[in-house]
Coordinates of C-alpha atoms and ligand atoms in Angstrom, one line a residue:
M1 CA -27.1 0.2 12.5
R2 CA -24.3 0.5 15.1
D3 CA -23.0 3.9 16.2
F4 CA -19.9 5.1 14.5
T5 CA -17.5 8.1 14.1
Y6 CA -16.6 9.3 10.6
R7 CA -13.6 11.5 9.8
S8 CA -12.4 12.0 6.3
Q9 CA -9.0 13.0 5.0
N10 CA -8.5 15.9 2.7
A11 CA -8.2 14.6 -0.9
H12 CA -7.6 16.3 -4.2
V13 CA -7.4 13.8 -7.0
L14 CA -6.9 14.2 -10.8
F15 CA -7.7 10.9 -12.3
G16 CA -7.5 10.1 -16.0
Q17 CA -5.4 8.8 -18.9
G18 CA -2.8 11.4 -19.8
S19 CA -3.5 13.4 -16.6
I20 CA 0.3 13.8 -16.1
G21 CA -0.3 16.6 -18.8
R22 CA -1.9 18.6 -16.0
L23 CA 1.3 18.7 -13.8
E24 CA 2.0 22.4 -14.4
E25 CA -1.6 23.2 -13.4
A26 CA -1.2 20.9 -10.4
V27 CA 1.9 22.7 -9.2
S28 CA 0.1 26.0 -9.2
M29 CA -3.0 24.4 -7.6
V30 CA -0.7 23.6 -4.5
G31 CA 0.6 27.2 -4.6
G32 CA 4.0 26.2 -6.0
K33 CA 6.3 27.6 -8.8
R34 CA 9.5 25.7 -8.2
A35 CA 9.0 21.9 -7.8
L36 CA 11.7 19.4 -6.9
L37 CA 11.0 16.1 -8.8
L38 CA 11.6 12.9 -6.9
S39 CA 12.1 9.3 -8.1
T40 CA 14.0 6.1 -7.6
P41 CA 17.2 5.6 -9.6
Q42 CA 15.5 2.7 -11.5
Q43 CA 12.6 4.9 -12.6
A44 CA 14.4 8.2 -13.2
D45 CA 14.4 8.3 -17.0
Q46 CA 10.6 8.3 -17.3
P47 CA 9.8 11.3 -15.1
R48 CA 12.8 13.2 -16.5
A49 CA 11.6 12.7 -20.0
L50 CA 7.9 13.5 -19.2
T51 CA 8.7 16.7 -17.5
E52 CA 11.3 18.0 -19.9
G53 CA 10.7 21.6 -20.8
L54 CA 8.2 22.2 -17.9
G55 CA 9.2 25.5 -16.3
C56 CA 7.8 24.5 -12.9
I57 CA 10.3 21.6 -12.4
V58 CA 13.5 23.2 -11.2
D59 CA 15.5 20.1 -10.3
M60 CA 15.4 16.3 -9.7
F61 CA 16.5 14.1 -6.9
D62 CA 16.5 10.4 -8.0
G63 CA 17.8 8.7 -4.9
A64 CA 14.5 7.4 -3.3
T65 CA 15.0 4.1 -1.6
M66 CA 12.8 1.4 -0.1
H67 CA 11.8 2.0 3.6
T68 CA 12.7 5.7 3.5
P69 CA 16.2 5.7 5.1
V70 CA 16.8 9.0 7.0
D71 CA 20.2 9.5 5.4
V72 CA 18.5 9.6 2.0
T73 CA 16.0 12.1 3.3
E74 CA 18.9 14.3 4.5
R75 CA 20.5 14.3 1.1
A76 CA 17.1 15.1 -0.5
L77 CA 16.7 18.0 1.9
E78 CA 20.0 19.5 0.6
A79 CA 18.6 19.2 -2.9
V80 CA 15.5 21.1 -1.8
E81 CA 17.7 23.8 -0.3
T82 CA 19.9 24.1 -3.4
A83 CA 16.9 24.2 -5.8
Q84 CA 15.0 26.7 -3.6
A85 CA 12.1 24.4 -4.2
D86 CA 8.6 25.4 -2.9
C87 CA 6.9 22.1 -3.6
L88 CA 7.6 18.4 -4.2
V89 CA 6.5 16.1 -7.1
A90 CA 6.9 12.4 -6.2
F91 CA 6.8 10.1 -9.2
G92 CA 6.8 6.4 -8.4
G93 CA 5.6 3.9 -5.8
G94 CA 5.5 3.9 -2.0
S95 CA 9.2 4.4 -1.7
T96 CA 9.3 7.7 -3.7
I97 CA 6.1 8.9 -2.1
G98 CA 7.6 8.0 1.3
L99 CA 10.6 10.3 0.6
A100 CA 8.3 13.2 -0.3
K101 CA 6.4 12.6 2.9
A102 CA 9.6 12.6 4.9
I103 CA 10.7 15.9 3.4
A104 CA 7.2 17.4 3.9
L105 CA 7.4 16.4 7.6
R106 CA 10.5 18.4 8.0
T107 CA 9.7 21.4 5.8
D108 CA 5.9 21.6 5.4
L109 CA 6.4 21.8 1.6
P110 CA 3.2 20.8 -0.3
Q111 CA 3.4 17.5 -2.2
I112 CA 2.0 16.3 -5.5
A113 CA 2.1 12.5 -5.7
I114 CA 2.0 10.6 -9.0
P115 CA 1.7 6.9 -8.0
T116 CA 2.9 4.3 -10.5
T117 CA 2.1 1.2 -8.3
Y118 CA -1.0 0.2 -6.3
A119 CA 0.5 0.5 -2.8
G120 CA -1.7 3.4 -1.8
S121 CA 0.7 5.5 0.3
E122 CA -0.4 8.7 -1.5
M123 CA -3.8 8.6 0.3
T124 CA -2.4 8.1 3.8
P125 CA -1.0 10.4 6.6
I126 CA 1.3 7.6 7.5
L127 CA 5.1 7.6 7.1
G128 CA 7.5 4.7 7.8
Q129 CA 11.2 5.7 8.1
T130 CA 14.4 3.7 8.8
E131 CA 17.4 4.8 10.9
N132 CA 20.2 2.5 12.1
G133 CA 18.3 -0.5 10.7
R134 CA 15.2 0.3 12.7
K135 CA 11.9 1.2 11.0
T136 CA 9.5 3.4 12.9
T137 CA 6.0 4.6 11.7
L138 CA 4.3 7.9 12.5
K139 CA 1.0 9.4 11.6
S140 CA 0.7 13.2 10.9
P141 CA -1.5 15.3 8.6
K142 CA 1.7 17.1 7.5
V143 CA 2.7 14.0 5.5
L144 CA -0.6 13.6 3.5
P145 CA 0.0 14.7 -0.1
E146 CA -1.9 17.8 -1.1
L147 CA -2.7 16.6 -4.6
V148 CA -2.6 13.2 -6.3
I149 CA -2.4 12.6 -10.1
Y150 CA -3.6 9.1 -11.1
D151 CA -2.5 8.6 -14.7
V152 CA -3.1 5.0 -16.0
D153 CA -0.5 5.4 -18.7
L154 CA 2.2 5.5 -16.0
T155 CA 1.2 2.1 -14.6
L156 CA 1.5 0.3 -18.0
G157 CA 5.2 -0.4 -17.4
L158 CA 4.7 -1.9 -13.9
P159 CA 5.8 -5.5 -14.5
A160 CA 2.9 -8.1 -14.5
A161 CA 4.3 -9.8 -11.4
M162 CA 4.7 -6.6 -9.4
S163 CA 1.2 -5.5 -10.5
G164 CA -0.4 -8.6 -9.1
T165 CA 1.3 -8.4 -5.7
S166 CA 1.0 -4.6 -5.4
G167 CA -2.7 -4.9 -6.2
I168 CA -3.3 -7.6 -3.6
N169 CA -1.3 -5.5 -1.1
A170 CA -3.9 -2.8 -1.8
I171 CA -6.8 -5.3 -1.3
A172 CA -5.3 -6.1 2.1
H173 CA -5.8 -2.5 3.3
A174 CA -9.4 -2.6 2.3
V175 CA -10.1 -6.1 3.8
E176 CA -8.8 -5.0 7.2
G177 CA -10.7 -1.7 6.8
L178 CA -13.9 -3.8 6.7
Y179 CA -13.5 -5.0 10.3
A180 CA -11.2 -2.3 11.7
Q181 CA -12.0 -1.2 15.3
D182 CA -12.9 2.3 14.0
T183 CA -14.6 1.3 10.7
N184 CA -17.8 2.9 9.6
P185 CA -20.3 2.3 6.8
V186 CA -18.7 4.8 4.4
M187 CA -15.3 3.2 4.7
R188 CA -16.9 -0.3 4.2
M189 CA -18.5 1.0 1.0
I190 CA -15.2 2.4 -0.3
A191 CA -13.4 -0.8 0.7
A192 CA -15.9 -3.1 -1.0
A193 CA -15.7 -1.1 -4.2
G194 CA -11.9 -1.1 -4.1
I195 CA -11.7 -4.8 -3.6
E196 CA -14.2 -5.5 -6.3
A197 CA -12.3 -3.3 -8.8
L198 CA -8.9 -4.8 -8.1
A199 CA -10.0 -8.5 -7.9
D200 CA -11.7 -8.1 -11.2
A201 CA -8.8 -6.3 -13.0
L202 CA -5.7 -8.1 -11.7
P203 CA -6.1 -11.5 -13.5
T204 CA -6.6 -9.5 -16.8
I205 CA -3.5 -7.5 -16.2
A206 CA -1.5 -10.7 -15.5
R207 CA -2.5 -11.9 -19.0
K208 CA -2.4 -8.6 -20.7
P209 CA -0.3 -5.9 -18.9
D210 CA -1.2 -3.2 -21.3
D211 CA -5.0 -3.6 -21.1
I212 CA -6.0 0.0 -20.5
E213 CA -9.5 -0.7 -19.1
A214 CA -8.2 -3.2 -16.6
R215 CA -5.3 -0.9 -15.6
S216 CA -7.7 2.0 -15.0
Q217 CA -9.9 -0.2 -12.9
A218 CA -6.9 -1.4 -10.9
L219 CA -5.7 2.2 -10.3
Y220 CA -9.1 3.3 -9.3
G221 CA -9.3 0.3 -6.9
A222 CA -5.9 1.2 -5.5
W223 CA -7.0 4.8 -4.8
L224 CA -10.1 3.5 -2.9
C225 CA -8.0 0.9 -0.9
G226 CA -5.4 3.6 0.0
T227 CA -8.2 5.8 1.2
V228 CA -9.3 3.0 3.6
L229 CA -5.7 2.5 4.9
G230 CA -5.4 6.3 5.5
S231 CA -8.7 6.5 7.4
V232 CA -9.1 3.5 9.7
G233 CA -6.9 1.2 11.8
M234 CA -5.5 -2.1 10.7
A235 CA -5.3 -5.4 12.6
L236 CA -3.8 -9.0 12.5
H237 CA -2.9 -9.1 8.8
H238 CA -0.9 -5.8 8.8
K239 CA 0.7 -6.6 12.1
L240 CA 1.9 -10.1 10.9
C241 CA 3.3 -8.6 7.6
H242 CA 5.1 -5.9 9.5
T243 CA 6.6 -8.5 11.9
L244 CA 7.6 -10.9 9.1
G245 CA 8.9 -8.2 6.8
G246 CA 11.0 -6.6 9.6
S247 CA 12.3 -9.9 11.1
F248 CA 13.2 -11.7 7.9
N249 CA 13.7 -8.9 5.5
L250 CA 10.9 -10.2 3.2
P251 CA 9.6 -8.2 0.2
H252 CA 6.6 -6.0 1.2
A253 CA 3.9 -6.7 -1.4
E254 CA 4.7 -10.4 -1.8
T255 CA 4.4 -10.9 2.0
H256 CA 1.0 -9.3 2.0
T257 CA -0.1 -11.4 -0.9
I258 CA 0.9 -14.7 0.8
V259 CA -0.4 -13.9 4.3
L260 CA -3.8 -12.2 3.4
P261 CA -5.9 -15.4 2.7
H262 CA -4.6 -17.0 6.0
A263 CA -5.3 -13.8 8.1
I264 CA -8.9 -13.6 6.7
A265 CA -9.5 -17.3 7.4
Y266 CA -8.3 -16.7 11.0
N267 CA -10.6 -13.6 11.6
A268 CA -13.6 -14.9 9.6
P269 CA -15.5 -16.4 12.6
A270 CA -15.4 -13.0 14.4
V271 CA -16.4 -10.8 11.5
P272 CA -19.6 -12.2 9.8
E273 CA -20.6 -8.8 8.4
A274 CA -17.2 -8.2 6.7
M275 CA -17.3 -11.7 5.3
D276 CA -20.7 -11.0 3.7
I277 CA -19.2 -7.9 2.0
L278 CA -16.2 -9.9 0.9
R279 CA -18.4 -12.7 -0.5
H280 CA -20.2 -10.2 -2.6
A281 CA -17.1 -8.2 -3.7
L282 CA -15.1 -11.4 -4.6
Q283 CA -18.2 -13.3 -5.9
S284 CA -17.2 -16.3 -3.9
D285 CA -18.7 -18.2 -1.0
D286 CA -15.1 -18.6 0.4
P287 CA -13.3 -15.2 0.4
A288 CA -10.1 -16.6 1.9
Q289 CA -9.8 -19.3 -0.7
A290 CA -10.8 -16.8 -3.5
L291 CA -7.9 -14.5 -2.4
Y292 CA -5.5 -17.5 -2.4
D293 CA -6.7 -18.3 -5.9
L294 CA -6.3 -14.7 -7.0
G295 CA -2.6 -15.0 -5.9
R296 CA -2.2 -18.0 -8.2
A297 CA -4.1 -16.2 -11.1
V298 CA -1.5 -13.4 -11.0
N299 CA 1.4 -15.8 -10.6
A300 CA 2.5 -14.5 -7.2
P301 CA 4.7 -16.6 -4.9
A302 CA 2.5 -18.8 -2.7
S303 CA 4.8 -19.4 0.2
L304 CA 6.9 -17.4 2.6
R305 CA 9.5 -20.1 2.1
D306 CA 9.8 -19.1 -1.6
I307 CA 10.4 -15.4 -0.7
G308 CA 13.2 -16.3 1.8
M309 CA 11.8 -17.0 5.2
P310 CA 13.6 -19.7 7.1
E311 CA 11.5 -22.6 8.6
D312 CA 12.8 -21.9 12.1
G313 CA 11.3 -18.4 11.8
I314 CA 7.8 -19.8 12.1
D315 CA 8.0 -20.1 16.0
V316 CA 9.8 -16.7 16.2
A317 CA 7.0 -15.0 14.2
A318 CA 4.3 -16.7 16.3
D319 CA 5.9 -15.5 19.5
Q320 CA 6.2 -12.0 18.1
A321 CA 2.6 -11.9 16.9
V322 CA 1.3 -12.4 20.4
E323 CA 4.0 -10.4 22.2
N324 CA 2.8 -6.8 21.7
A325 CA -0.9 -6.8 22.4
Y326 CA -2.8 -5.0 19.7
W327 CA -6.5 -4.9 18.7
N328 CA -7.9 -7.6 16.5
P329 CA -11.5 -8.7 16.1
R330 CA -10.6 -12.2 17.2
P331 CA -8.4 -12.9 20.3
L332 CA -4.9 -14.0 19.4
D333 CA -4.2 -17.6 20.0
R334 CA -0.5 -18.5 19.8
N335 CA -1.0 -22.1 18.6
E336 CA -3.5 -21.1 15.9
L337 CA -1.3 -18.3 14.8
R338 CA 1.6 -20.7 14.6
D339 CA -0.5 -22.9 12.4
L340 CA -1.5 -19.9 10.2
I341 CA 2.2 -18.9 9.7
A342 CA 3.2 -22.5 9.0
R343 CA 0.6 -22.8 6.3
A344 CA 1.7 -19.5 4.8
W345 CA 5.3 -20.7 5.0
A346 CA 4.5 -23.9 3.1
G347 CA 2.2 -22.3 0.6
E348 CA -0.8 -24.3 1.6
A349 CA -4.4 -23.1 1.0
P350 CA -5.9 -21.2 4.0
R351 CA -7.8 -23.3 6.6
T352 CA -11.3 -22.1 6.0
Ligands
LIG1 P1 8.4 0.8 -4.6 O1 8.0 2.2 -4.6 O2 9.5 0.4 -3.6 O3 8.8 0.4 -6.0 C1 9.5 -0.9 -6.3 C2 10.4 -0.7 -7.6 O4 9.5 -0.6 -8.7 C3 11.2 0.6 -7.6 O5 12.4 0.3 -8.2 C4 10.4 1.5 -8.4 O6 11.1 2.5 -9.1 C5 9.8 0.5 -9.4 N1 8.5 1.0 -10.1 C6 7.5 1.6 -9.5 N2 6.5 1.8 -10.3 C7 6.9 1.3 -11.5 C8 6.4 1.3 -12.8 N3 5.1 1.8 -13.1 N4 7.1 0.7 -13.8 C9 8.3 0.2 -13.6 N5 8.9 0.2 -12.4 C10 8.2 0.8 -11.4 O7 7.2 -0.2 -4.3 P2 5.7 0.0 -3.6 O8 5.2 -1.4 -3.3 O9 4.9 1.0 -4.3 O10 6.1 0.7 -2.2 C11 6.6 -0.1 -1.1 C12 7.0 0.9 0.0 O11 5.9 1.8 0.3 C13 7.3 0.1 1.3 O12 8.4 0.7 1.9 C14 6.0 0.3 2.1 O13 6.3 0.3 3.5 C15 5.6 1.7 1.7 N6 4.2 1.9 1.8 C16 3.8 2.9 2.7 C17 2.4 3.2 2.8 C18 2.0 4.3 3.7 O14 0.8 4.6 3.9 N7 3.0 5.0 4.3 C19 1.5 2.5 2.2 C20 1.9 1.4 1.3 C21 3.2 1.2 1.1

C-alpha cells in the first residue's frame, strides 16, 4: 500500500425518511434558538409550510440564487440582522446551501443544511461566489455546515430530469476522488460506495421518480460523493466543467453529465487502480461507456451543443484547459483535449 495522509471533515448527519421532523431538535443541537430559513423563490412554499408553527424559525429569506451573487448575500445579511437570527437553516440545492455558507463566512453563524438535490455542497468547506460577473471559489472550515438533515421525502419533488443530472454530477465528485492527488484508501472506499448507490438508483428514479427505496439510495450516494468532494482535490473533469460553465454559461449538472465519460476516457490509461474500482462499482468492463449509457438511461442531454455551447467554443475551451497548469494524473495534451471537447460537443460516445 502507498503512503497517504488522511484528514476528515466534521460531519453531523441526521438521515431518514421524515427526518425534517427533527428540525427543532437540530436547531438546539447547533446551539440556536432563532433560525433564519433560506430557500430559492421557486421552492419557498414547501419549507414555509413544513416549518409552520415551529417556534425556532423566526423568519425566512427566499431570495437564494444560482452562483451565490454577493448582492443577494448582502440582502440576506440584512434579514439576519432584522430577525436577530442565531443560526441558519438552508432548505434546497447547492444554490441555497451556497447562500447559507456565504452568510456563515461573514457572521460565523451555525448552519443546518437540508439538501433537496444531489449536488453535495452540504458536505464541503467550499464556497463559490459571484461578483461583477466573476465567480471565485474559496475553501474555509467556516463555511462547512454544522449539521445536515437528509430527508428522502424532500427529494421526491425533484423533477426526473434534474434528478438524473444532479446524481451524475455527484458521481463526478467521487470519480475524481478515486484518482485525486491527495486521495487515500478511506476516500476511495467512500467514493466507490457512493458511485455504486447512485448508478444503481438513478435509472429507477428516471422511470419512477417517487420510488422511495431508489430515492433513499440516491440521497445516501449523494452524501458519500459530497464527502469525497469536500475531502480531496479534483482534476481534469472539474476543471473542464468549470471552464465550460463559466465561458459559455452552461447549466452546471448537465455539463458534468456530458463531460464525465469523456474525462474518464482521457484519464483511464493513467489511473488503472481507479478504473478497477469503477469497473466494480458500475459493473461494467468499460466505465466511461457505462457512464455515457447512464446519461442516456436518465434521459440527460448527450451533447454540449444541445445545452447551448457554440461550435467555435471548442478551440477556445481547449486553449483554456491547458492555459492554467493544474494537477491531473495524465499530462494535458491540447490536441487530445480538443478531441475530447469536440466529442462531448457533438454528443458522441467517449473514445475508450
Ligand atoms: P440549485 O440549488 O441551483 O437548484 C436548481 C433549482 O431546482 C432551483 O430553482 C431549486 O429551488 C430547485 N429545486 C431544488 N431541489 C428541488 C426539489 N427537491 N424539488 C423541486 N425543485 C427543487 O441546483 P444544484 O444543482 O443543487 O446546485 C447548483 C449550485 O450549487 C451551483 O452554483 C454549484 O456551483 C453549487 N455547488 C457547490 C458545491 C460546493 O461544494 N460549494 C458543490 C456542488 C454544487
